[in-house]
Amino acid sequence: MTGSIRTDWTREEIAALFDLSFTKLLFRAASVHHQHHAADEVQLCTLLSIKTGGCPEDCGYCSQSASADSGVEATKLMDVRQVLQSAAQARDAGSQRFCMGAAWRNPKDRDMPAIVEIVKGVRAMGLETCMTLGMLTPKQAEQLAEAGLDYYNHNVDTGPEYYERVITTRKYEDRLATLDNVRQAGINVCSGGIVGMGETRADRVGFVHTLATLERHPESVPVNALVPVKGTVLGDMLEDSPLAKIDDIEFVRTVAVARIAMPLSMVRLSAGRESMSEVTQALCFLAGANSIFTGDRLLTAPNAGDDSDSALFARLGLKPMEGQEPMRTVGGCSGGCATKEKAAAEVT
Ligand code: SAM
Ligand code: DTB
Ligand code: SF4
């Protein structure tokens, strides 16, 4: 990357950002945000679980893992018409992007025709499409790209050292390999993680460092606050030791560091908003978060809801984003990514 957009961050530099005084860190993050984005605009995205529960992976945070005792029931892949109905509602409620999640380790090839039909249908409604279906082969990524998928969400979730404490059924390298397959297919990358899983600050440094040193930064970076779910490993751990819960200031710091390290990316304040105060959310927006999930449900967990979000936006003078994201490429990079990136960096 060129200009102020760097992919050569060291862990020490990221750690030094975390160590800044809160006031200096927020000032710096807000400056970067103002330089590259309309600071009063927030992108609205809607989530739908198109295949819930019964997942063979053992992610310690997730209510949908078959290893969890969370009470979430496993369903089959949703009917295409039902998905399109939900997408229409999201569009009418002002959403720009429709994100669809499946509780899969990876899609099976026999699932792909229905997935392709869903992508084409949602796209034809004028919404940006995003899917999160687990690991992808290069061929599956290409099939999604051909269908016109705009974004693929696949989170690295935390730093590499903490990853194996949270998930044992796959490796950090597996996540990076799928991200590479998605990038090579020319689909925009959405990758972030979860804060508040009992990780140390060094792990949060490692988390931001992984994303900020990818060959090209993810176009979207979701920062989730752990939603503790009873019956999951991490939900139960936090119930037993509430002191392990991350404090709001450290969460805001993580958002700010992500904004500084990845100036052009959309930083999404994702799961966990429902239990966050308005003041904490306001600090996240000041720190450079510029995207949220709307509606009263995420995949299985509750979300803030449209009424409280409208009230919050009115109080803060924020408005829904209508324009395009700075890094987004349409129709794949086809070798032109570096050129587009250079242009984007020089415009700012
Ligand atoms: N199965 C796919 C996968 O893991 O990539 C897609 C769905 S998965 C639910 C998408 C992301 O949601 C996870 O990577 C994780 O970052 C986030 N997530 C899941 N459960 C969460 C929780 N309880 N709190 C916060 N984030 C969560
Ligand atoms: C992401 O980073 N956050 C969203 C989206 N990607 C798919 C998912 C949040 C899930 C929260 C827990 C749940 O609803 O079960
Ligand atoms: Fe499965 Fe994704 Fe949940 Fe992990 S996060 S258990 S892969 S649905």
GROMACS .gro file of C-alpha atoms and ligand atoms in nm:
model
  398
    1MET     CA    1   0.000   0.000   0.000
    2THR     CA    2   0.115   0.354  -0.057
    3GLY     CA    3   0.112   0.697   0.107
    4SER     CA    4  -0.031   0.700   0.458
    5ILE     CA    5  -0.164   0.347   0.410
    6ARG     CA    6   0.092   0.107   0.556
    7THR     CA    7   0.104  -0.271   0.565
    8ASP     CA    8   0.445  -0.288   0.734
    9TRP     CA    9   0.328  -0.215   1.090
   10THR     CA   10   0.535  -0.380   1.360
   11ARG     CA   11   0.384  -0.522   1.677
   12GLU     CA   12   0.584  -0.264   1.872
   13GLU     CA   13   0.425   0.021   1.679
   14ILE     CA   14   0.075  -0.118   1.733
   15ALA     CA   15   0.151  -0.171   2.103
   16ALA     CA   16   0.276   0.189   2.128
   17LEU     CA   17  -0.058   0.310   1.992
   18PHE     CA   18  -0.244   0.112   2.260
   19ASP     CA   19  -0.011   0.267   2.520
   20LEU     CA   20  -0.090   0.629   2.425
   21SER     CA   21  -0.296   0.829   2.672
   22PHE     CA   22  -0.665   0.779   2.592
   23THR     CA   23  -0.700   1.145   2.492
   24LYS     CA   24  -0.403   1.137   2.254
   25LEU     CA   25  -0.514   0.804   2.106
   26LEU     CA   26  -0.866   0.931   2.040
   27PHE     CA   27  -0.740   1.257   1.895
   28ARG     CA   28  -0.516   1.068   1.656
   29ALA     CA   29  -0.782   0.814   1.557
   30ALA     CA   30  -1.043   1.087   1.503
   31SER     CA   31  -0.795   1.282   1.285
   32VAL     CA   32  -0.731   0.977   1.066
   33HIS     CA   33  -1.104   0.914   1.047
   34HIS     CA   34  -1.182   1.273   0.941
   35GLN     CA   35  -0.907   1.263   0.681
   36HIS     CA   36  -1.047   0.957   0.502
   37HIS     CA   37  -1.420   0.933   0.580
   38ALA     CA   38  -1.727   1.152   0.628
   39ALA     CA   39  -1.716   1.156   1.007
   40ASP     CA   40  -2.091   1.209   1.051
   41GLU     CA   41  -2.187   0.910   0.835
   42VAL     CA   42  -2.233   0.553   0.955
   43GLN     CA   43  -2.296   0.259   0.727
   44LEU     CA   44  -2.602   0.049   0.811
   45CYS     CA   45  -2.582  -0.328   0.759
   46THR     CA   46  -2.834  -0.600   0.838
   47LEU     CA   47  -2.757  -0.957   0.937
   48LEU     CA   48  -2.955  -1.271   0.870
   49SER     CA   49  -2.872  -1.624   0.979
   50ILE     CA   50  -2.953  -1.835   0.673
   51LYS     CA   51  -2.841  -2.159   0.841
   52THR     CA   52  -2.840  -2.167   1.217
   53GLY     CA   53  -2.674  -2.393   1.475
   54GLY     CA   54  -2.532  -2.746   1.474
   55CYS     CA   55  -2.187  -2.627   1.362
   56PRO     CA   56  -1.909  -2.887   1.388
   57GLU     CA   57  -1.649  -2.623   1.490
   58ASP     CA   58  -1.582  -2.563   1.861
   59CYS     CA   59  -1.538  -2.183   1.872
   60GLY     CA   60  -1.555  -2.111   2.245
   61TYR     CA   61  -1.764  -1.795   2.202
   62CYS     CA   62  -2.031  -1.928   1.969
   63SER     CA   63  -2.387  -2.027   2.055
   64GLN     CA   64  -2.410  -2.215   1.725
   65SER     CA   65  -2.135  -2.468   1.792
   66ALA     CA   66  -2.266  -2.821   1.834
   67SER     CA   67  -2.027  -2.843   2.132
   68ALA     CA   68  -2.212  -2.564   2.314
   69ASP     CA   69  -2.512  -2.619   2.538
   70SER     CA   70  -2.676  -2.291   2.443
   71GLY     CA   71  -3.023  -2.409   2.347
   72VAL     CA   72  -2.986  -2.284   1.988
   73GLU     CA   73  -3.161  -2.530   1.757
   74ALA     CA   74  -3.004  -2.642   1.432
   75THR     CA   75  -3.192  -2.551   1.113
   76LYS     CA   76  -3.146  -2.630   0.745
   77LEU     CA   77  -3.039  -2.371   0.488
   78MET     CA   78  -3.322  -2.118   0.455
   79ASP     CA   79  -3.540  -2.116   0.148
   80VAL     CA   80  -3.426  -1.862  -0.115
   81ARG     CA   81  -3.766  -1.682  -0.115
   82GLN     CA   82  -3.757  -1.638   0.262
   83VAL     CA   83  -3.408  -1.485   0.241
   84LEU     CA   84  -3.523  -1.242  -0.028
   85GLN     CA   85  -3.820  -1.138   0.186
   86SER     CA   86  -3.588  -1.050   0.475
   87ALA     CA   87  -3.357  -0.865   0.238
   88ALA     CA   88  -3.650  -0.655   0.113
   89GLN     CA   89  -3.737  -0.560   0.471
   90ALA     CA   90  -3.375  -0.464   0.541
   91ARG     CA   91  -3.360  -0.249   0.227
   92ASP     CA   92  -3.687  -0.077   0.318
   93ALA     CA   93  -3.548  -0.005   0.665
   94GLY     CA   94  -3.254   0.180   0.505
   95SER     CA   95  -2.982  -0.085   0.510
   96GLN     CA   96  -2.702  -0.058   0.256
   97ARG     CA   97  -2.561  -0.407   0.301
   98PHE     CA   98  -2.722  -0.743   0.365
   99CYS     CA   99  -2.494  -0.992   0.543
  100MET     CA  100  -2.588  -1.357   0.551
  101GLY     CA  101  -2.429  -1.606   0.789
  102ALA     CA  102  -2.427  -1.984   0.797
  103ALA     CA  103  -2.314  -2.202   1.086
  104TRP     CA  104  -2.087  -2.412   0.871
  105ARG     CA  105  -1.724  -2.518   0.895
  106ASN     CA  106  -1.735  -2.476   0.517
  107PRO     CA  107  -2.008  -2.490   0.253
  108LYS     CA  108  -2.050  -2.823   0.075
  109ASP     CA  109  -2.038  -2.811  -0.302
  110ARG     CA  110  -2.402  -2.921  -0.312
  111ASP     CA  111  -2.497  -2.602  -0.119
  112MET     CA  112  -2.338  -2.372  -0.374
  113PRO     CA  113  -2.624  -2.348  -0.631
  114ALA     CA  114  -2.868  -2.222  -0.364
  115ILE     CA  115  -2.606  -1.981  -0.224
  116VAL     CA  116  -2.539  -1.846  -0.575
  117GLU     CA  117  -2.913  -1.795  -0.630
  118ILE     CA  118  -2.940  -1.605  -0.301
  119VAL     CA  119  -2.647  -1.376  -0.388
  120LYS     CA  120  -2.792  -1.295  -0.729
  121GLY     CA  121  -3.140  -1.234  -0.586
  122VAL     CA  122  -3.026  -1.003  -0.304
  123ARG     CA  123  -2.798  -0.812  -0.538
  124ALA     CA  124  -3.081  -0.762  -0.787
  125MET     CA  125  -3.271  -0.583  -0.506
  126GLY     CA  126  -3.005  -0.311  -0.499
  127LEU     CA  127  -2.834  -0.423  -0.177
  128GLU     CA  128  -2.467  -0.495  -0.131
  129THR     CA  129  -2.420  -0.861  -0.049
  130CYS     CA  130  -2.197  -1.016   0.216
  131MET     CA  131  -2.174  -1.379   0.314
  132THR     CA  132  -2.000  -1.563   0.594
  133LEU     CA  133  -2.009  -1.938   0.539
  134GLY     CA  134  -1.685  -2.063   0.694
  135MET     CA  135  -1.380  -2.181   0.503
  136LEU     CA  136  -1.383  -2.159   0.123
  137THR     CA  137  -1.183  -2.339  -0.144
  138PRO     CA  138  -1.045  -2.128  -0.428
  139LYS     CA  139  -1.317  -2.273  -0.654
  140GLN     CA  140  -1.598  -2.183  -0.415
  141ALA     CA  141  -1.459  -1.830  -0.381
  142GLU     CA  142  -1.460  -1.800  -0.759
  143GLN     CA  143  -1.819  -1.925  -0.778
  144LEU     CA  144  -1.923  -1.657  -0.528
  145ALA     CA  145  -1.731  -1.391  -0.719
  146GLU     CA  146  -1.903  -1.493  -1.042
  147ALA     CA  147  -2.241  -1.470  -0.870
  148GLY     CA  148  -2.151  -1.108  -0.787
  149LEU     CA  149  -2.087  -1.140  -0.413
  150ASP     CA  150  -1.958  -0.804  -0.291
  151TYR     CA  151  -1.801  -0.905   0.044
  152TYR     CA  152  -1.698  -1.219   0.228
  153ASN     CA  153  -1.673  -1.207   0.607
  154HIS     CA  154  -1.418  -1.436   0.768
  155ASN     CA  155  -1.277  -1.318   1.099
  156VAL     CA  156  -0.929  -1.388   1.232
  157ASP     CA  157  -1.105  -1.331   1.564
  158THR     CA  158  -0.799  -1.263   1.785
  159GLY     CA  159  -0.418  -1.269   1.781
  160PRO     CA  160  -0.247  -1.588   1.658
  161GLU     CA  161  -0.121  -1.690   2.005
  162TYR     CA  162  -0.465  -1.677   2.172
  163TYR     CA  163  -0.649  -1.840   1.881
  164GLU     CA  164  -0.580  -2.199   1.984
  165ARG     CA  165  -0.715  -2.128   2.333
  166VAL     CA  166  -1.051  -2.037   2.176
  167ILE     CA  167  -1.085  -2.282   1.885
  168THR     CA  168  -0.925  -2.624   1.844
  169THR     CA  169  -1.098  -2.752   1.530
  170ARG     CA  170  -0.911  -2.525   1.288
  171LYS     CA  171  -0.590  -2.325   1.275
  172TYR     CA  172  -0.518  -1.956   1.236
  173GLU     CA  173  -0.347  -2.044   0.905
  174ASP     CA  174  -0.676  -2.197   0.780
  175ARG     CA  175  -0.845  -1.859   0.835
  176LEU     CA  176  -0.567  -1.677   0.652
  177ALA     CA  177  -0.584  -1.926   0.363
  178THR     CA  178  -0.956  -1.860   0.313
  179LEU     CA  179  -0.897  -1.485   0.328
  180ASP     CA  180  -0.639  -1.531   0.055
  181ASN     CA  181  -0.880  -1.736  -0.158
  182VAL     CA  182  -1.142  -1.463  -0.120
  183ARG     CA  183  -0.893  -1.190  -0.211
  184GLN     CA  184  -0.763  -1.382  -0.513
  185ALA     CA  185  -1.120  -1.427  -0.640
  186GLY     CA  186  -1.159  -1.046  -0.631
  187ILE     CA  187  -1.424  -1.036  -0.358
  188ASN     CA  188  -1.395  -0.753  -0.103
  189VAL     CA  189  -1.265  -0.882   0.230
  190CYS     CA  190  -1.444  -0.832   0.562
  191SER     CA  191  -1.230  -0.955   0.849
  192GLY     CA  192  -1.210  -0.860   1.214
  193GLY     CA  193  -1.255  -1.027   1.547
  194ILE     CA  194  -1.384  -1.032   1.900
  195VAL     CA  195  -1.260  -0.831   2.195
  196GLY     CA  196  -1.327  -0.941   2.553
  197MET     CA  197  -1.266  -1.315   2.528
  198GLY     CA  198  -1.020  -1.312   2.819
  199GLU     CA  199  -0.730  -1.223   2.589
  200THR     CA  200  -0.446  -0.995   2.697
  201ARG     CA  201  -0.365  -0.659   2.544
  202ALA     CA  202  -0.072  -0.831   2.368
  203ASP     CA  203  -0.330  -1.056   2.198
  204ARG     CA  204  -0.528  -0.750   2.089
  205VAL     CA  205  -0.203  -0.605   1.951
  206GLY     CA  206  -0.151  -0.933   1.762
  207PHE     CA  207  -0.509  -0.920   1.632
  208VAL     CA  208  -0.478  -0.569   1.484
  209HIS     CA  209  -0.127  -0.648   1.362
  210THR     CA  210  -0.247  -0.952   1.162
  211LEU     CA  211  -0.511  -0.748   0.978
  212ALA     CA  212  -0.297  -0.438   0.928
  213THR     CA  213  -0.012  -0.639   0.774
  214LEU     CA  214  -0.218  -0.832   0.521
  215GLU     CA  215  -0.102  -0.753   0.168
  216ARG     CA  216  -0.410  -0.536   0.135
  217HIS     CA  217  -0.614  -0.426   0.437
  218PRO     CA  218  -0.962  -0.574   0.464
  219GLU     CA  219  -1.219  -0.337   0.313
  220SER     CA  220  -1.429  -0.394   0.629
  221VAL     CA  221  -1.308  -0.467   0.980
  222PRO     CA  222  -1.579  -0.578   1.224
  223VAL     CA  223  -1.486  -0.532   1.589
  224ASN     CA  224  -1.719  -0.742   1.803
  225ALA     CA  225  -1.747  -0.724   2.181
  226LEU     CA  226  -1.799  -1.076   2.310
  227VAL     CA  227  -2.169  -1.147   2.366
  228PRO     CA  228  -2.141  -1.394   2.654
  229VAL     CA  229  -2.380  -1.683   2.593
  230LYS     CA  230  -2.459  -1.931   2.870
  231GLY     CA  231  -2.357  -2.282   2.770
  232THR     CA  232  -2.056  -2.167   2.564
  233VAL     CA  233  -1.703  -2.204   2.702
  234LEU     CA  234  -1.641  -1.828   2.712
  235GLY     CA  235  -1.991  -1.730   2.826
  236ASP     CA  236  -1.960  -1.966   3.123
  237MET     CA  237  -1.605  -1.851   3.197
  238LEU     CA  238  -1.717  -1.489   3.220
  239GLU     CA  239  -2.010  -1.582   3.439
  240ASP     CA  240  -1.770  -1.753   3.680
  241SER     CA  241  -1.513  -1.471   3.677
  242PRO     CA  242  -1.685  -1.142   3.593
  243LEU     CA  243  -1.360  -0.952   3.655
  244ALA     CA  244  -1.225  -1.099   3.329
  245LYS     CA  245  -1.480  -0.884   3.142
  246ILE     CA  246  -1.306  -0.623   2.930
  247ASP     CA  247  -1.363  -0.262   3.025
  248ASP     CA  248  -1.524  -0.022   2.781
  249ILE     CA  249  -1.220   0.206   2.760
  250GLU     CA  250  -1.003  -0.084   2.640
  251PHE     CA  251  -1.268  -0.174   2.383
  252VAL     CA  252  -1.268   0.185   2.252
  253ARG     CA  253  -0.889   0.178   2.244
  254THR     CA  254  -0.901  -0.130   2.020
  255VAL     CA  255  -1.138   0.045   1.779
  256ALA     CA  256  -0.910   0.351   1.775
  257VAL     CA  257  -0.596   0.147   1.706
  258ALA     CA  258  -0.772  -0.041   1.425
  259ARG     CA  259  -0.875   0.293   1.271
  260ILE     CA  260  -0.521   0.434   1.285
  261ALA     CA  261  -0.359   0.117   1.149
  262MET     CA  262  -0.615   0.073   0.867
  263PRO     CA  263  -0.718   0.427   0.771
  264LEU     CA  264  -0.930   0.346   0.464
  265SER     CA  265  -1.112   0.040   0.598
  266MET     CA  266  -1.467   0.055   0.724
  267VAL     CA  267  -1.450  -0.026   1.096
  268ARG     CA  268  -1.773  -0.190   1.209
  269LEU     CA  269  -1.893  -0.167   1.567
  270SER     CA  270  -2.051  -0.513   1.554
  271ALA     CA  271  -2.177  -0.756   1.818
  272GLY     CA  272  -2.215  -0.641   2.176
  273ARG     CA  273  -2.370  -0.298   2.110
  274GLU     CA  274  -2.690  -0.402   2.280
  275SER     CA  275  -2.525  -0.402   2.621
  276MET     CA  276  -2.304  -0.097   2.553
  277SER     CA  277  -2.400   0.245   2.685
  278GLU     CA  278  -2.472   0.525   2.439
  279VAL     CA  279  -2.163   0.703   2.567
  280THR     CA  280  -1.939   0.405   2.490
  281GLN     CA  281  -2.089   0.378   2.141
  282ALA     CA  282  -2.036   0.752   2.092
  283LEU     CA  283  -1.670   0.709   2.190
  284CYS     CA  284  -1.639   0.425   1.938
  285PHE     CA  285  -1.775   0.653   1.663
  286LEU     CA  286  -1.530   0.923   1.772
  287ALA     CA  287  -1.252   0.662   1.761
  288GLY     CA  288  -1.335   0.588   1.397
  289ALA     CA  289  -1.606   0.321   1.392
  290ASN     CA  290  -1.826   0.401   1.093
  291SER     CA  291  -2.048   0.101   1.038
  292ILE     CA  292  -2.302  -0.091   1.249
  293PHE     CA  293  -2.549  -0.377   1.231
  294THR     CA  294  -2.906  -0.257   1.259
  295GLY     CA  295  -3.221  -0.445   1.357
  296ASP     CA  296  -3.309  -0.624   1.676
  297ARG     CA  297  -3.117  -0.946   1.602
  298LEU     CA  298  -2.764  -1.036   1.497
  299LEU     CA  299  -2.738  -1.407   1.404
  300THR     CA  300  -2.874  -1.556   1.725
  301ALA     CA  301  -2.802  -1.276   1.974
  302PRO     CA  302  -3.011  -0.964   2.033
  303ASN     CA  303  -2.902  -0.633   1.880
  304ALA     CA  304  -2.969  -0.271   1.977
  305GLY     CA  305  -3.281  -0.234   1.755
  306ASP     CA  306  -3.386   0.033   1.505
  307ASP     CA  307  -3.571   0.259   1.750
  308SER     CA  308  -3.281   0.297   1.990
  309ASP     CA  309  -3.039   0.344   1.699
  310SER     CA  310  -3.255   0.619   1.545
  311ALA     CA  311  -3.262   0.793   1.882
  312LEU     CA  312  -2.884   0.756   1.921
  313PHE     CA  313  -2.816   0.887   1.569
  314ALA     CA  314  -3.043   1.187   1.637
  315ARG     CA  315  -2.863   1.265   1.965
  316LEU     CA  316  -2.521   1.236   1.802
  317GLY     CA  317  -2.612   1.406   1.473
  318LEU     CA  318  -2.509   1.101   1.272
  319LYS     CA  319  -2.670   0.994   0.945
  320PRO     CA  320  -2.676   0.672   0.742
  321MET     CA  321  -2.398   0.650   0.486
  322GLU     CA  322  -2.518   0.657   0.128
  323GLY     CA  323  -2.199   0.678  -0.079
  324GLN     CA  324  -1.943   0.413  -0.154
  325GLU     CA  325  -1.675   0.291   0.078
  326PRO     CA  326  -1.324   0.420   0.004
  327MET     CA  327  -1.161   0.080  -0.059
  328ARG     CA  328  -1.442  -0.110  -0.224
  329THR     CA  329  -1.373  -0.260  -0.565
  330VAL     CA  330  -1.659  -0.356  -0.791
  331GLY     CA  331  -1.632  -0.663  -1.010
  332GLY     CA  332  -1.301  -0.787  -0.868
  333CYS     CA  333  -0.946  -0.659  -0.885
  334SER     CA  334  -0.822  -0.867  -1.179
  335GLY     CA  335  -0.470  -0.753  -1.110
  336GLY     CA  336  -0.575  -0.388  -1.080
  337CYS     CA  337  -0.591  -0.380  -0.700
  338ALA     CA  338  -0.257  -0.208  -0.655
  339THR     CA  339  -0.352   0.065  -0.900
  340LYS     CA  340  -0.690   0.125  -0.739
  341GLU     CA  341  -0.532   0.133  -0.398
  342LYS     CA  342  -0.273   0.387  -0.510
  343ALA     CA  343  -0.548   0.603  -0.653
  344ALA     CA  344  -0.747   0.576  -0.330
  345ALA     CA  345  -0.444   0.666  -0.119
  346GLU     CA  346  -0.361   0.965  -0.338
  347VAL     CA  347  -0.715   1.102  -0.339
  348THR     CA  348  -0.704   1.142   0.038
  349SAM     N1  349  -1.937  -2.000   1.059
  349SAM     C1  350  -1.882  -1.887   0.999
  349SAM     C2  351  -1.749  -1.847   1.056
  349SAM     O1  352  -1.722  -1.880   1.169
  349SAM     O2  353  -1.675  -1.779   0.987
  349SAM     C3  354  -1.975  -1.768   0.994
  349SAM     C4  355  -2.058  -1.731   1.113
  349SAM     S1  356  -1.972  -1.682   1.259
  349SAM     C5  357  -2.105  -1.672   1.374
  349SAM     C6  358  -1.919  -1.514   1.229
  349SAM     C7  359  -1.846  -1.442   1.339
  349SAM     O3  360  -1.935  -1.402   1.440
  349SAM     C8  361  -1.737  -1.516   1.413
  349SAM     O4  362  -1.618  -1.522   1.342
  349SAM     C9  363  -1.721  -1.431   1.538
  349SAM     O5  364  -1.623  -1.332   1.517
  349SAM    C10  365  -1.859  -1.367   1.554
  349SAM     N2  366  -1.927  -1.416   1.674
  349SAM    C11  367  -1.985  -1.535   1.691
  349SAM     N3  368  -2.037  -1.548   1.814
  349SAM    C12  369  -2.009  -1.433   1.880
  349SAM    C13  370  -2.034  -1.386   2.011
  349SAM     N4  371  -2.097  -1.459   2.103
  349SAM     N5  372  -1.994  -1.261   2.044
  349SAM    C14  373  -1.929  -1.186   1.953
  349SAM     N6  374  -1.902  -1.225   1.827
  349SAM    C15  375  -1.941  -1.348   1.790
  350DTB     C1  376  -1.910  -1.032   1.256
  350DTB     O1  377  -1.791  -1.001   1.274
  350DTB     N1  378  -2.007  -1.013   1.344
  350DTB     C2  379  -2.131  -1.065   1.295
  350DTB     C3  380  -2.097  -1.100   1.149
  350DTB     N2  381  -1.956  -1.086   1.145
  350DTB     C4  382  -2.144  -1.224   1.089
  350DTB     C5  383  -2.180  -1.181   1.376
  350DTB     C6  384  -2.198  -1.148   1.519
  350DTB     C7  385  -2.257  -1.267   1.584
  350DTB     C8  386  -2.300  -1.239   1.724
  350DTB     C9  387  -2.350  -1.357   1.794
  350DTB    C10  388  -2.477  -1.414   1.743
  350DTB     O2  389  -2.567  -1.343   1.692
  350DTB     O3  390  -2.495  -1.535   1.759
  351SF4    FE1  391  -1.939  -2.245   1.360
  351SF4    FE2  392  -1.881  -1.998   1.284
  351SF4    FE3  393  -1.993  -2.046   1.525
  351SF4    FE4  394  -1.741  -2.118   1.481
  351SF4     S1  395  -1.823  -1.908   1.479
  351SF4     S2  396  -1.900  -2.243   1.579
  351SF4     S3  397  -1.748  -2.177   1.267
  351SF4     S4  398  -2.084  -2.079   1.327
   0.00000   0.00000   0.00000
